[in-house]
Coordinates of C-alpha atoms in Angstrom, one line a residue:
Chain A
M13 CA 0.3 -1.2 10.1
V14 CA -0.8 2.2 9.0
F15 CA -3.5 2.1 11.6
Y16 CA -1.0 1.3 14.4
G17 CA 1.1 4.3 13.2
I18 CA -1.9 6.7 13.2
A19 CA -3.2 5.5 16.5
G20 CA 0.2 5.5 18.1
T21 CA 1.0 9.1 16.9
L22 CA -2.3 10.4 18.1
L23 CA -1.9 8.6 21.4
L24 CA 1.5 10.2 22.0
I25 CA 0.1 13.7 21.1
S26 CA -2.8 13.1 23.5
A27 CA -0.5 11.9 26.2
S28 CA 1.8 14.9 25.9
K29 CA -1.3 17.2 26.3
D30 CA -3.2 15.4 29.0
K31 CA -2.1 12.2 30.7
K32 CA -5.4 11.7 32.6
K33 CA -7.5 12.1 29.5
T34 CA -5.3 9.7 27.5
K35 CA -5.6 7.1 30.3
M36 CA -9.4 7.5 30.1
A37 CA -9.3 7.1 26.3
L38 CA -7.4 3.9 26.6
K39 CA -9.8 2.7 29.3
K40 CA -12.8 3.5 27.0
A41 CA -11.0 1.8 24.1
W42 CA -10.4 -1.4 26.2
K43 CA -14.0 -1.3 27.4
S44 CA -15.6 -1.0 24.0
L45 CA -13.3 -3.7 22.7
Q46 CA -14.4 -6.0 25.5
N47 CA -18.0 -5.3 24.8
M48 CA -17.6 -6.0 21.1
L49 CA -15.3 -8.9 21.2
P50 CA -17.9 -11.6 21.8
Q51 CA -20.0 -10.4 18.9
L52 CA -16.9 -10.0 16.8
L53 CA -15.6 -13.5 17.5
A54 CA -19.0 -15.0 17.0
I55 CA -19.3 -13.3 13.6
L56 CA -15.8 -14.5 12.5
L57 CA -16.8 -18.1 13.4
L58 CA -20.1 -17.7 11.6
I59 CA -18.3 -16.5 8.5
G60 CA -16.0 -19.4 8.7
I61 CA -18.9 -21.9 8.9
I62 CA -21.0 -20.2 6.2
L63 CA -18.1 -20.0 3.8
A64 CA -17.0 -23.6 4.5
I65 CA -20.5 -24.8 3.6
L66 CA -21.4 -22.4 0.8
D67 CA -19.0 -22.8 -2.1
K68 CA -17.9 -20.1 -4.4
E69 CA -20.4 -21.1 -7.1
V70 CA -23.4 -20.6 -4.9
I71 CA -22.3 -17.2 -3.7
A72 CA -21.4 -16.1 -7.2
E73 CA -24.8 -17.3 -8.4
F74 CA -26.7 -15.3 -5.8
L75 CA -24.6 -12.2 -5.3
G76 CA -22.2 -12.4 -8.3
A77 CA -21.6 -9.5 -10.7
S78 CA -23.8 -11.3 -13.2
S79 CA -26.6 -11.9 -10.7
G80 CA -27.9 -8.5 -11.7
G81 CA -31.2 -7.2 -10.3
I82 CA -32.0 -10.3 -8.4
G83 CA -28.6 -10.3 -6.7
L84 CA -29.1 -6.6 -5.8
C85 CA -32.5 -7.4 -4.4
I86 CA -31.2 -10.3 -2.3
A87 CA -28.4 -8.0 -1.0
A88 CA -30.8 -5.2 -0.2
I89 CA -33.2 -7.5 1.7
I90 CA -30.4 -9.1 3.7
G91 CA -28.9 -5.7 4.4
S92 CA -32.1 -4.0 5.5
I93 CA -33.2 -6.7 7.8
T94 CA -30.0 -7.8 9.5
L95 CA -28.3 -6.0 12.4
I96 CA -24.7 -6.7 11.9
P97 CA -22.2 -4.1 13.2
G98 CA -19.9 -2.7 10.6
F99 CA -16.9 -4.2 12.3
A100 CA -18.3 -7.6 11.6
A101 CA -19.9 -6.7 8.3
F102 CA -16.8 -5.6 6.4
P103 CA -14.9 -8.9 6.9
L104 CA -18.0 -10.7 5.8
A105 CA -18.4 -8.5 2.8
A106 CA -14.7 -8.8 1.9
S107 CA -14.9 -12.6 2.0
L108 CA -18.1 -12.6 -0.1
L109 CA -16.3 -10.4 -2.6
E110 CA -13.3 -12.8 -2.6
N111 CA -15.7 -15.6 -3.2
G112 CA -17.2 -14.1 -6.3
A113 CA -19.8 -11.6 -5.2
G114 CA -20.2 -8.5 -7.3
Y115 CA -19.1 -5.0 -6.2
G116 CA -22.6 -3.5 -6.7
Q117 CA -24.2 -6.3 -4.7
I118 CA -21.8 -5.8 -1.9
A119 CA -22.2 -2.0 -1.9
M120 CA -25.9 -2.6 -1.8
F121 CA -25.5 -4.9 1.2
I122 CA -23.3 -2.5 3.1
S123 CA -25.3 0.6 2.4
T124 CA -28.6 -0.9 3.4
L125 CA -27.0 -2.5 6.4
M126 CA -25.8 0.8 7.6
M127 CA -28.6 3.1 6.7
V128 CA -31.8 1.1 6.6
G129 CA -33.0 -0.6 9.8
V130 CA -36.2 -2.6 9.7
A131 CA -35.6 -4.1 13.1
T132 CA -34.9 -0.8 14.7
L133 CA -37.8 1.0 13.0
P134 CA -40.0 0.9 16.2
L135 CA -37.3 2.7 18.2
E136 CA -36.8 5.2 15.4
I137 CA -40.6 5.9 15.3
T138 CA -40.7 6.6 19.1
C139 CA -37.8 9.1 18.5
F140 CA -38.9 11.0 15.4
G141 CA -42.5 10.0 14.8
K142 CA -43.9 7.6 12.3
K143 CA -43.8 9.8 9.2
T144 CA -40.2 11.0 9.6
A145 CA -38.8 7.6 10.5
I146 CA -40.4 5.8 7.6
K147 CA -39.4 8.5 5.2
R148 CA -35.8 8.3 6.4
N149 CA -35.7 4.6 5.8
I150 CA -37.3 4.9 2.3
F151 CA -34.9 7.7 1.3
A152 CA -31.9 5.6 2.6
F153 CA -33.1 2.6 0.7
V154 CA -33.4 4.5 -2.6
F155 CA -30.0 6.0 -2.0
S156 CA -28.6 2.5 -1.5
I157 CA -29.9 1.4 -4.8
I158 CA -28.4 4.4 -6.6
A159 CA -25.1 4.0 -4.8
A160 CA -25.0 0.3 -5.6
L161 CA -25.7 0.9 -9.3
I162 CA -22.9 3.5 -9.4
V163 CA -20.4 1.4 -7.5
G164 CA -21.3 -1.6 -9.6
G165 CA -21.0 0.4 -12.7
I166 CA -17.6 1.9 -12.0
L167 CA -15.7 -1.0 -10.3
Chain B
M1 CA -15.9 -14.1 41.2
K2 CA -18.5 -16.7 40.4
K3 CA -20.9 -14.1 39.0
S4 CA -18.4 -12.6 36.7
T5 CA -17.6 -16.0 35.3
T6 CA -21.2 -16.7 34.5
N7 CA -21.5 -13.2 32.9
L8 CA -18.4 -14.0 30.8
L9 CA -19.9 -17.3 29.8
K10 CA -23.1 -15.6 28.9
S11 CA -21.5 -13.0 26.7
Y12 CA -19.5 -15.6 24.9
E13 CA -22.5 -17.9 24.6
Y14 CA -22.7 -17.7 20.8
V15 CA -18.9 -18.0 20.5
L16 CA -19.0 -21.3 22.4
I17 CA -22.0 -22.6 20.4
L18 CA -20.3 -21.8 17.2
I19 CA -17.1 -23.5 18.3
I20 CA -19.1 -26.6 19.2
I21 CA -20.7 -26.5 15.8
I22 CA -17.3 -26.3 14.1
A23 CA -16.1 -29.2 16.3
L24 CA -19.1 -31.2 15.3
M25 CA -18.4 -30.4 11.6
C26 CA -14.9 -31.7 12.1
I27 CA -16.2 -35.0 13.3
I28 CA -19.1 -35.4 10.7
Q29 CA -17.6 -33.6 7.7
P30 CA -13.9 -33.2 8.3
S31 CA -13.1 -31.3 5.1
E32 CA -15.7 -28.6 5.8
G33 CA -14.9 -28.4 9.5
Y34 CA -11.2 -27.9 8.6
A35 CA -12.1 -25.3 6.0
A36 CA -14.2 -23.4 8.6
M37 CA -11.2 -23.4 11.0
V38 CA -8.8 -22.2 8.3
I39 CA -11.2 -19.4 7.2
T40 CA -11.8 -18.3 10.8
K41 CA -8.1 -18.2 11.6
K42 CA -7.3 -16.1 8.5
N43 CA -10.0 -13.6 9.3
L44 CA -9.0 -13.5 12.9
L45 CA -5.4 -12.6 12.0
E46 CA -6.6 -9.9 9.7
M47 CA -8.7 -8.4 12.6
V48 CA -5.6 -8.3 14.8
Y49 CA -4.0 -5.9 12.4
V50 CA -6.9 -3.4 12.5
I51 CA -9.0 -3.8 15.7
P52 CA -6.6 -2.5 18.4
P53 CA -5.6 0.8 16.8
V54 CA -9.2 1.4 15.7
F55 CA -10.5 1.1 19.3
I56 CA -7.7 3.4 20.5
L57 CA -8.8 6.0 18.0
L58 CA -12.4 5.6 19.1
G59 CA -11.3 6.1 22.8
L60 CA -9.3 9.2 21.9
L61 CA -12.2 10.7 19.9
D62 CA -14.6 10.0 22.7
V63 CA -12.4 11.7 25.2
W64 CA -11.3 14.7 23.2
V65 CA -14.5 15.7 21.5
P66 CA -17.0 17.0 24.1
K67 CA -20.7 16.6 23.3
E68 CA -22.1 19.7 24.8
T69 CA -19.9 22.2 23.0
M70 CA -21.0 20.8 19.7
M71 CA -24.7 21.1 20.4
K72 CA -24.4 24.8 20.7
Y73 CA -23.1 25.1 17.2
M74 CA -25.7 23.1 15.4
G75 CA -28.8 25.3 15.5
K76 CA -30.8 26.6 12.6
N77 CA -28.5 29.4 11.7
S78 CA -25.3 27.5 12.0
R79 CA -25.1 27.0 8.2
V80 CA -21.9 25.3 6.9
K81 CA -20.5 25.2 10.4
G82 CA -23.5 23.3 11.6
I83 CA -23.3 20.8 8.7
V84 CA -19.6 20.2 9.2
L85 CA -20.1 19.7 12.9
A86 CA -23.0 17.3 12.3
F87 CA -20.7 15.3 10.1
M88 CA -17.9 15.4 12.6
L89 CA -20.1 14.4 15.5
G90 CA -21.6 11.5 13.6
S91 CA -18.4 10.4 12.1
C92 CA -16.4 10.4 15.4
A93 CA -19.0 8.4 17.2
A94 CA -19.1 4.7 18.0
G95 CA -21.9 2.2 18.1
P96 CA -24.7 1.0 15.9
L97 CA -27.2 3.3 14.3
Y98 CA -29.9 2.9 16.8
V99 CA -27.6 4.4 19.5
S100 CA -27.7 7.6 17.4
F101 CA -31.4 8.0 17.8
P102 CA -31.5 9.0 21.4
I103 CA -28.5 11.3 20.8
A104 CA -30.4 12.9 17.9
V105 CA -33.4 13.4 20.2
T106 CA -31.1 15.2 22.6
L107 CA -29.9 17.4 19.8
L108 CA -33.4 18.2 18.7
K109 CA -34.3 19.0 22.3
K110 CA -31.4 21.5 22.3
R111 CA -32.9 22.9 19.1
A112 CA -30.3 21.7 16.7
S113 CA -31.8 22.1 13.2
F114 CA -33.8 19.3 11.6
F115 CA -31.4 19.2 8.7
N116 CA -28.3 19.0 10.9
V117 CA -29.7 16.3 13.0
F118 CA -30.4 14.1 10.0
V119 CA -26.9 14.9 8.6
F120 CA -25.7 13.7 12.0
I121 CA -27.7 10.4 11.7
G122 CA -26.5 9.9 8.2
A123 CA -22.9 10.5 9.2
W124 CA -23.3 8.1 12.1
S125 CA -24.5 5.4 9.8
T126 CA -22.0 5.6 7.1
T127 CA -19.1 8.0 7.4
K128 CA -17.7 7.0 10.7
V129 CA -13.9 7.4 10.8
P130 CA -13.0 4.2 12.5
M131 CA -15.5 2.4 10.4
F132 CA -14.0 3.9 7.2
L133 CA -10.5 2.8 8.2
F134 CA -11.9 -0.6 8.8
E135 CA -13.7 -0.6 5.5
T136 CA -10.6 0.3 3.5
S137 CA -8.6 -2.5 5.2
S138 CA -11.2 -5.1 4.2
M139 CA -12.7 -3.7 1.0
G140 CA -9.8 -1.7 -0.5
W141 CA -9.3 2.0 -1.0
K142 CA -11.1 2.3 -4.3
F143 CA -14.4 0.8 -3.1
S144 CA -14.3 2.7 0.2
I145 CA -13.5 6.1 -1.2
L146 CA -16.1 5.8 -3.9
R147 CA -18.7 4.7 -1.3
L148 CA -17.6 7.6 1.0
I149 CA -18.1 10.2 -1.7
L150 CA -21.5 8.8 -2.6
S151 CA -22.4 8.6 1.0
V152 CA -21.6 12.2 1.7
I153 CA -23.7 13.3 -1.2
G154 CA -26.5 10.9 -0.3
I155 CA -26.5 12.0 3.4
L156 CA -26.9 15.7 2.4
I157 CA -29.7 14.8 -0.1
I158 CA -31.5 12.6 2.4
A159 CA -31.3 15.2 5.2
K160 CA -32.5 17.9 2.8
A161 CA -35.3 15.8 1.5
L162 CA -36.4 15.1 5.1
D163 CA -36.1 18.7 5.9
I164 CA -38.2 19.9 2.9
T165 CA -40.9 17.2 3.0
T166 CA -41.5 17.7 6.7
D167 CA -43.6 20.9 7.1
N168 CA -43.3 23.3 10.0
I169 CA -46.3 22.0 11.8
D170 CA -44.9 18.4 11.8
K171 CA -41.5 19.7 12.8
E172 CA -43.0 21.7 15.7
K173 CA -44.8 18.5 16.7
I174 CA -41.6 16.6 16.8
F175 CA -39.8 19.3 18.7
N176 CA -42.6 19.5 21.2
Y177 CA -42.8 15.8 21.5
V178 CA -39.1 15.3 22.3
E179 CA -39.3 18.2 24.8
S180 CA -42.2 16.7 26.7
E181 CA -41.6 13.0 26.3
V182 CA -38.0 12.1 26.2

């Protein structure tokens, strides 16, 4: 409900300043929602299916707090390779957490998911050159490991 | 009319396939099929609380924050201002990481500094405002804020590391390349 409050307030401020722009913002919001909705729904259904099949014990075993280094590795590999938009990844991460995954493992999954892109590496190389693109991914990967260890250590 | 229906069907292709799978599960393994439906429904309801306002925020940010003005302020001598702007530009944006690459190229073309461009990419990947709001709602404040703090530090270090480890010749090559090619 907090989000509805924030969005509503900003929308009112925006409307009082410029009605046309506000209209355009709403149009853009609607359009991006429309674009993302199929992906979003598909992921929700997929989560439902995966979690219905995998039981808590299996998740806890592979990604649980006690899965340690291997769990972190699995999370890192899945995160680096897959291309899940954050909007879809967070509910997935939240349900994995609810089902026994460890905080460090989930942080690893989210960080690599967002920063490391194996599938998009070719595109990145055409933009920044091979050296820079590969370096950026390696740095991001190392960062993810450190962040995961810290998050796992604190929470 | 007919064409838009096929387009709609195509974009919801996976949704339909997954619904069919769940339906089949209900027939073959009723307990698991039912569980899949319950989990999906629960997650769907949670989405309804967050998604609409997040997209409204995205739209507002998109409309009120002009791209061109920011480019001017991200050059080599922009210092803290440039870093802050790089963070803001990346954090306000929408879309997956690979969308940021072409924009980063545009920034490089306008001679935004190497460091700032990679701060922008880092921000785009992890510190997006709508994404952060979404993360807090699914992962809780503690997890999200801790990750946010680590991300900001990490982004700066990664950008700096890229800046330092790329010598001027390589940078010039990239600048020349984006100017001629893209």
